[in-house]
PDB file of C-alpha atoms in Angstrom:
ATOM      1  CA  MET A   1       7.557  15.747 -18.267  1.00  0.00           C
ATOM      2  CA  THR A   2      10.504  14.165 -15.656  1.00  0.00           C
ATOM      3  CA  LEU A   3      13.088  16.084 -14.305  1.00  0.00           C
ATOM      4  CA  SER A   4      16.625  14.990 -14.187  1.00  0.00           C
ATOM      5  CA  ASN A   5      18.815  14.977 -10.611  1.00  0.00           C
ATOM      6  CA  THR A   6      20.778  18.281 -11.028  1.00  0.00           C
ATOM      7  CA  THR A   7      21.800  20.935  -8.516  1.00  0.00           C
ATOM      8  CA  HIS A   8      20.951  23.407 -11.322  1.00  0.00           C
ATOM      9  CA  ALA A   9      17.242  23.358 -11.627  1.00  0.00           C
ATOM     10  CA  GLN A  10      15.901  26.446 -13.078  1.00  0.00           C
ATOM     11  CA  PHE A  11      12.470  27.842 -12.492  1.00  0.00           C
ATOM     12  CA  SER A  12      12.104  28.728 -16.310  1.00  0.00           C
ATOM     13  CA  ASP A  13      12.885  25.141 -17.058  1.00  0.00           C
ATOM     14  CA  VAL A  14       9.845  23.577 -15.089  1.00  0.00           C
ATOM     15  CA  GLN A  15       6.274  23.701 -15.675  1.00  0.00           C
ATOM     16  CA  ILE A  16       3.089  22.490 -13.030  1.00  0.00           C
ATOM     17  CA  GLY A  17       2.776  18.912 -13.604  1.00  0.00           C
ATOM     18  CA  ASP A  18       6.721  17.999 -13.949  1.00  0.00           C
ATOM     19  CA  VAL A  19       7.746  15.025 -11.911  1.00  0.00           C
ATOM     20  CA  ILE A  20      10.817  15.282  -9.972  1.00  0.00           C
ATOM     21  CA  PRO A  21      13.344  11.976 -10.366  1.00  0.00           C
ATOM     22  CA  LEU A  22      11.943   9.453  -8.011  1.00  0.00           C
ATOM     23  CA  LEU A  23      13.783   7.691  -5.513  1.00  0.00           C
ATOM     24  CA  LYS A  24      13.540   4.121  -4.935  1.00  0.00           C
ATOM     25  CA  LEU A  25      15.121   2.337  -2.011  1.00  0.00           C
ATOM     26  CA  GLN A  26      16.493  -1.105  -1.109  1.00  0.00           C
ATOM     27  CA  PRO A  27      13.812  -3.333   0.796  1.00  0.00           C
ATOM     28  CA  VAL A  28      13.347  -2.342   4.637  1.00  0.00           C
ATOM     29  CA  ASN A  29      15.237  -5.242   6.535  1.00  0.00           C
ATOM     30  CA  ARG A  30      15.983  -5.475  10.448  1.00  0.00           C
ATOM     31  CA  THR A  31      19.429  -3.998   9.675  1.00  0.00           C
ATOM     32  CA  THR A  32      17.985  -0.858   8.282  1.00  0.00           C
ATOM     33  CA  LEU A  33      15.900  -0.388  11.480  1.00  0.00           C
ATOM     34  CA  ALA A  34      18.696  -1.033  13.569  1.00  0.00           C
ATOM     35  CA  LEU A  35      21.058   1.369  11.711  1.00  0.00           C
ATOM     36  CA  TYR A  36      18.165   3.940  11.741  1.00  0.00           C
ATOM     37  CA  CYS A  37      17.801   3.390  15.500  1.00  0.00           C
ATOM     38  CA  GLY A  38      21.504   4.451  16.026  1.00  0.00           C
ATOM     39  CA  ALA A  39      21.453   7.359  13.813  1.00  0.00           C
ATOM     40  CA  SER A  40      18.458   8.579  15.148  1.00  0.00           C
ATOM     41  CA  GLY A  41      18.543   7.761  18.630  1.00  0.00           C
ATOM     42  CA  ASP A  42      14.746   6.558  18.421  1.00  0.00           C
ATOM     43  CA  HIS A  43      14.955   3.147  20.289  1.00  0.00           C
ATOM     44  CA  ASN A  44      11.299   2.368  20.483  1.00  0.00           C
ATOM     45  CA  PRO A  45      10.770  -1.356  20.740  1.00  0.00           C
ATOM     46  CA  ILE A  46       7.928  -1.474  18.279  1.00  0.00           C
ATOM     47  CA  HIS A  47      10.949  -0.761  15.808  1.00  0.00           C
ATOM     48  CA  ILE A  48      13.551  -3.524  16.767  1.00  0.00           C
ATOM     49  CA  ASP A  49      11.841  -6.105  19.066  1.00  0.00           C
ATOM     50  CA  ILE A  50       9.496  -8.438  17.607  1.00  0.00           C
ATOM     51  CA  ASP A  51       8.226  -9.707  20.915  1.00  0.00           C
ATOM     52  CA  PHE A  52       7.382  -6.227  21.939  1.00  0.00           C
ATOM     53  CA  ALA A  53       5.635  -5.733  18.383  1.00  0.00           C
ATOM     54  CA  ARG A  54       3.528  -8.841  18.751  1.00  0.00           C
ATOM     55  CA  LYS A  55       2.434  -7.954  22.601  1.00  0.00           C
ATOM     56  CA  SER A  56       1.411  -4.710  20.644  1.00  0.00           C
ATOM     57  CA  ARG A  57      -0.531  -6.951  18.344  1.00  0.00           C
ATOM     58  CA  MET A  58       1.644  -6.148  15.318  1.00  0.00           C
ATOM     59  CA  PRO A  59       3.048  -9.318  13.303  1.00  0.00           C
ATOM     60  CA  ASP A  60       6.421  -7.697  13.588  1.00  0.00           C
ATOM     61  CA  VAL A  61       8.408  -4.601  13.938  1.00  0.00           C
ATOM     62  CA  PHE A  62       7.716  -2.101  11.388  1.00  0.00           C
ATOM     63  CA  ALA A  63      10.022   1.021  10.160  1.00  0.00           C
ATOM     64  CA  HIS A  64      10.015   4.101  12.152  1.00  0.00           C
ATOM     65  CA  GLY A  65       7.628   6.870  10.425  1.00  0.00           C
ATOM     66  CA  MET A  66      10.575   9.250  10.737  1.00  0.00           C
ATOM     67  CA  LEU A  67      12.847   7.120   8.228  1.00  0.00           C
ATOM     68  CA  SER A  68      10.298   7.421   5.514  1.00  0.00           C
ATOM     69  CA  ALA A  69      10.000  11.059   6.330  1.00  0.00           C
ATOM     70  CA  ALA A  70      13.901  11.060   5.935  1.00  0.00           C
ATOM     71  CA  TYR A  71      13.748   9.485   2.739  1.00  0.00           C
ATOM     72  CA  LEU A  72      11.235  12.111   1.165  1.00  0.00           C
ATOM     73  CA  GLY A  73      13.748  14.701   2.536  1.00  0.00           C
ATOM     74  CA  ARG A  74      16.106  12.580   0.254  1.00  0.00           C
ATOM     75  CA  LEU A  75      14.206  12.886  -2.604  1.00  0.00           C
ATOM     76  CA  LEU A  76      14.156  16.406  -2.577  1.00  0.00           C
ATOM     77  CA  THR A  77      17.903  17.023  -2.089  1.00  0.00           C
ATOM     78  CA  GLN A  78      18.690  14.543  -4.928  1.00  0.00           C
ATOM     79  CA  TRP A  79      16.741  17.162  -6.791  1.00  0.00           C
ATOM     80  CA  VAL A  80      18.198  20.258  -5.214  1.00  0.00           C
ATOM     81  CA  PRO A  81      20.553  21.285  -2.741  1.00  0.00           C
ATOM     82  CA  GLN A  82      19.352  21.069   0.739  1.00  0.00           C
ATOM     83  CA  GLN A  83      19.915  24.830   1.482  1.00  0.00           C
ATOM     84  CA  GLN A  84      16.974  25.505  -1.273  1.00  0.00           C
ATOM     85  CA  VAL A  85      14.297  23.229   0.649  1.00  0.00           C
ATOM     86  CA  ARG A  86      12.101  26.383   2.212  1.00  0.00           C
ATOM     87  CA  SER A  87       9.285  24.006   3.993  1.00  0.00           C
ATOM     88  CA  LEU A  88       8.552  20.328   4.053  1.00  0.00           C
ATOM     89  CA  SER A  89       5.461  19.258   5.838  1.00  0.00           C
ATOM     90  CA  ILE A  90       4.371  15.201   5.943  1.00  0.00           C
ATOM     91  CA  ARG A  91       1.601  13.417   7.170  1.00  0.00           C
ATOM     92  CA  PHE A  92       1.911   9.622   8.003  1.00  0.00           C
ATOM     93  CA  THR A  93      -0.830   7.436   6.049  1.00  0.00           C
ATOM     94  CA  GLY A  94       0.318   3.889   6.628  1.00  0.00           C
ATOM     95  CA  ILE A  95       3.031   1.634   8.090  1.00  0.00           C
ATOM     96  CA  THR A  96       6.209   0.506   6.456  1.00  0.00           C
ATOM     97  CA  HIS A  97       6.754  -2.988   6.954  1.00  0.00           C
ATOM     98  CA  LEU A  98       9.697  -5.232   6.616  1.00  0.00           C
ATOM     99  CA  GLY A  99      10.196  -6.181   3.062  1.00  0.00           C
ATOM    100  CA  HIS A 100       8.530  -2.964   1.783  1.00  0.00           C
ATOM    101  CA  ILE A 101      10.469  -1.191  -0.983  1.00  0.00           C
ATOM    102  CA  PRO A 102      10.092   2.885  -0.632  1.00  0.00           C
ATOM    103  CA  THR A 103       9.460   4.758  -3.381  1.00  0.00           C
ATOM    104  CA  CYS A 104       9.326   8.133  -3.112  1.00  0.00           C
ATOM    105  CA  THR A 105       7.796  10.904  -5.908  1.00  0.00           C
ATOM    106  CA  GLY A 106       7.434  14.287  -6.192  1.00  0.00           C
ATOM    107  CA  THR A 107       4.865  16.448  -8.412  1.00  0.00           C
ATOM    108  CA  ILE A 108       5.034  20.414  -9.258  1.00  0.00           C
ATOM    109  CA  THR A 109       1.757  21.646  -8.280  1.00  0.00           C
ATOM    110  CA  GLU A 110       2.530  25.481  -8.471  1.00  0.00           C
ATOM    111  CA  LYS A 111       5.312  28.029  -9.489  1.00  0.00           C
ATOM    112  CA  PHE A 112       5.129  31.412  -7.815  1.00  0.00           C
ATOM    113  CA  GLU A 113       7.289  33.924  -5.893  1.00  0.00           C
ATOM    114  CA  GLU A 114       7.824  34.920  -2.444  1.00  0.00           C
ATOM    115  CA  ASN A 115      10.123  37.504  -0.843  1.00  0.00           C
ATOM    116  CA  GLY A 116      11.559  38.090  -4.292  1.00  0.00           C
ATOM    117  CA  GLU A 117      12.455  34.441  -4.575  1.00  0.00           C
ATOM    118  CA  LYS A 118      11.183  31.795  -7.513  1.00  0.00           C
ATOM    119  CA  ARG A 119       9.939  28.748  -5.739  1.00  0.00           C
ATOM    120  CA  VAL A 120       7.761  25.598  -6.575  1.00  0.00           C
ATOM    121  CA  ARG A 121       5.398  23.685  -4.636  1.00  0.00           C
ATOM    122  CA  LEU A 122       5.386  19.984  -4.643  1.00  0.00           C
ATOM    123  CA  GLN A 123       3.013  17.214  -3.626  1.00  0.00           C
ATOM    124  CA  ILE A 124       5.351  14.485  -2.426  1.00  0.00           C
ATOM    125  CA  ARG A 125       4.504  10.910  -1.414  1.00  0.00           C
ATOM    126  CA  CYS A 126       6.328   7.662  -0.187  1.00  0.00           C
ATOM    127  CA  ALA A 127       4.531   4.343  -0.789  1.00  0.00           C
ATOM    128  CA  ASN A 128       5.702   0.725  -1.280  1.00  0.00           C
ATOM    129  CA  GLN A 129       5.986  -1.344  -4.100  1.00  0.00           C
ATOM    130  CA  TYR A 130       2.435  -2.217  -4.265  1.00  0.00           C
ATOM    131  CA  GLY A 131       1.302   1.474  -4.842  1.00  0.00           C
ATOM    132  CA  GLU A 132       0.198   1.550  -0.842  1.00  0.00           C
ATOM    133  CA  GLU A 133       0.857   5.128   0.356  1.00  0.00           C
ATOM    134  CA  LYS A 134       2.851   5.364   3.509  1.00  0.00           C
ATOM    135  CA  LEU A 135       3.615   9.127   3.969  1.00  0.00           C
ATOM    136  CA  VAL A 136       2.305  12.031   1.643  1.00  0.00           C
ATOM    137  CA  GLY A 137       3.197  15.894   1.839  1.00  0.00           C
ATOM    138  CA  GLU A 138       4.284  19.438   0.534  1.00  0.00           C
ATOM    139  CA  ALA A 139       7.262  20.947  -0.072  1.00  0.00           C
ATOM    140  CA  VAL A 140       8.486  23.997  -1.392  1.00  0.00           C
ATOM    141  CA  VAL A 141      11.895  24.685  -2.839  1.00  0.00           C
ATOM    142  CA  ALA A 142      13.784  27.770  -4.155  1.00  0.00           C
ATOM    143  CA  LEU A 143      14.988  27.692  -7.730  1.00  0.00           C
ATOM    144  CA  ALA A 144      17.178  29.783  -9.667  1.00  0.00           C
TER     145      ALA A 144
END
């Protein structure tokens, strides 16, 4: 079952296998990368300088891995408030090139209680429009 966007997700209403609302973004472009550089302070030339990228044997600049990681954080916080996120771990598995459309998904894989708090574990993923995986990870969030 696909769950709805709500800040009132209830532990009793979710089941293992439920999918949280996906986050589909606009295609990555040079403006996206420039804005992320300014916001993050990460001015690595591989992400903004086409000449540098080509010298590094890449066809063009590409997105910061942490930009996609931020998208996965946004996936979670469009479903629950940030203060309910208990852990987030991510592994980079691919490069997000210009023109790729990041789509983030999450599936509940476990329901449990810890420290007297009801929590769910999710497998999270960021892929492009072709289904090519770019990041995978796991998150734990607390629910009422």
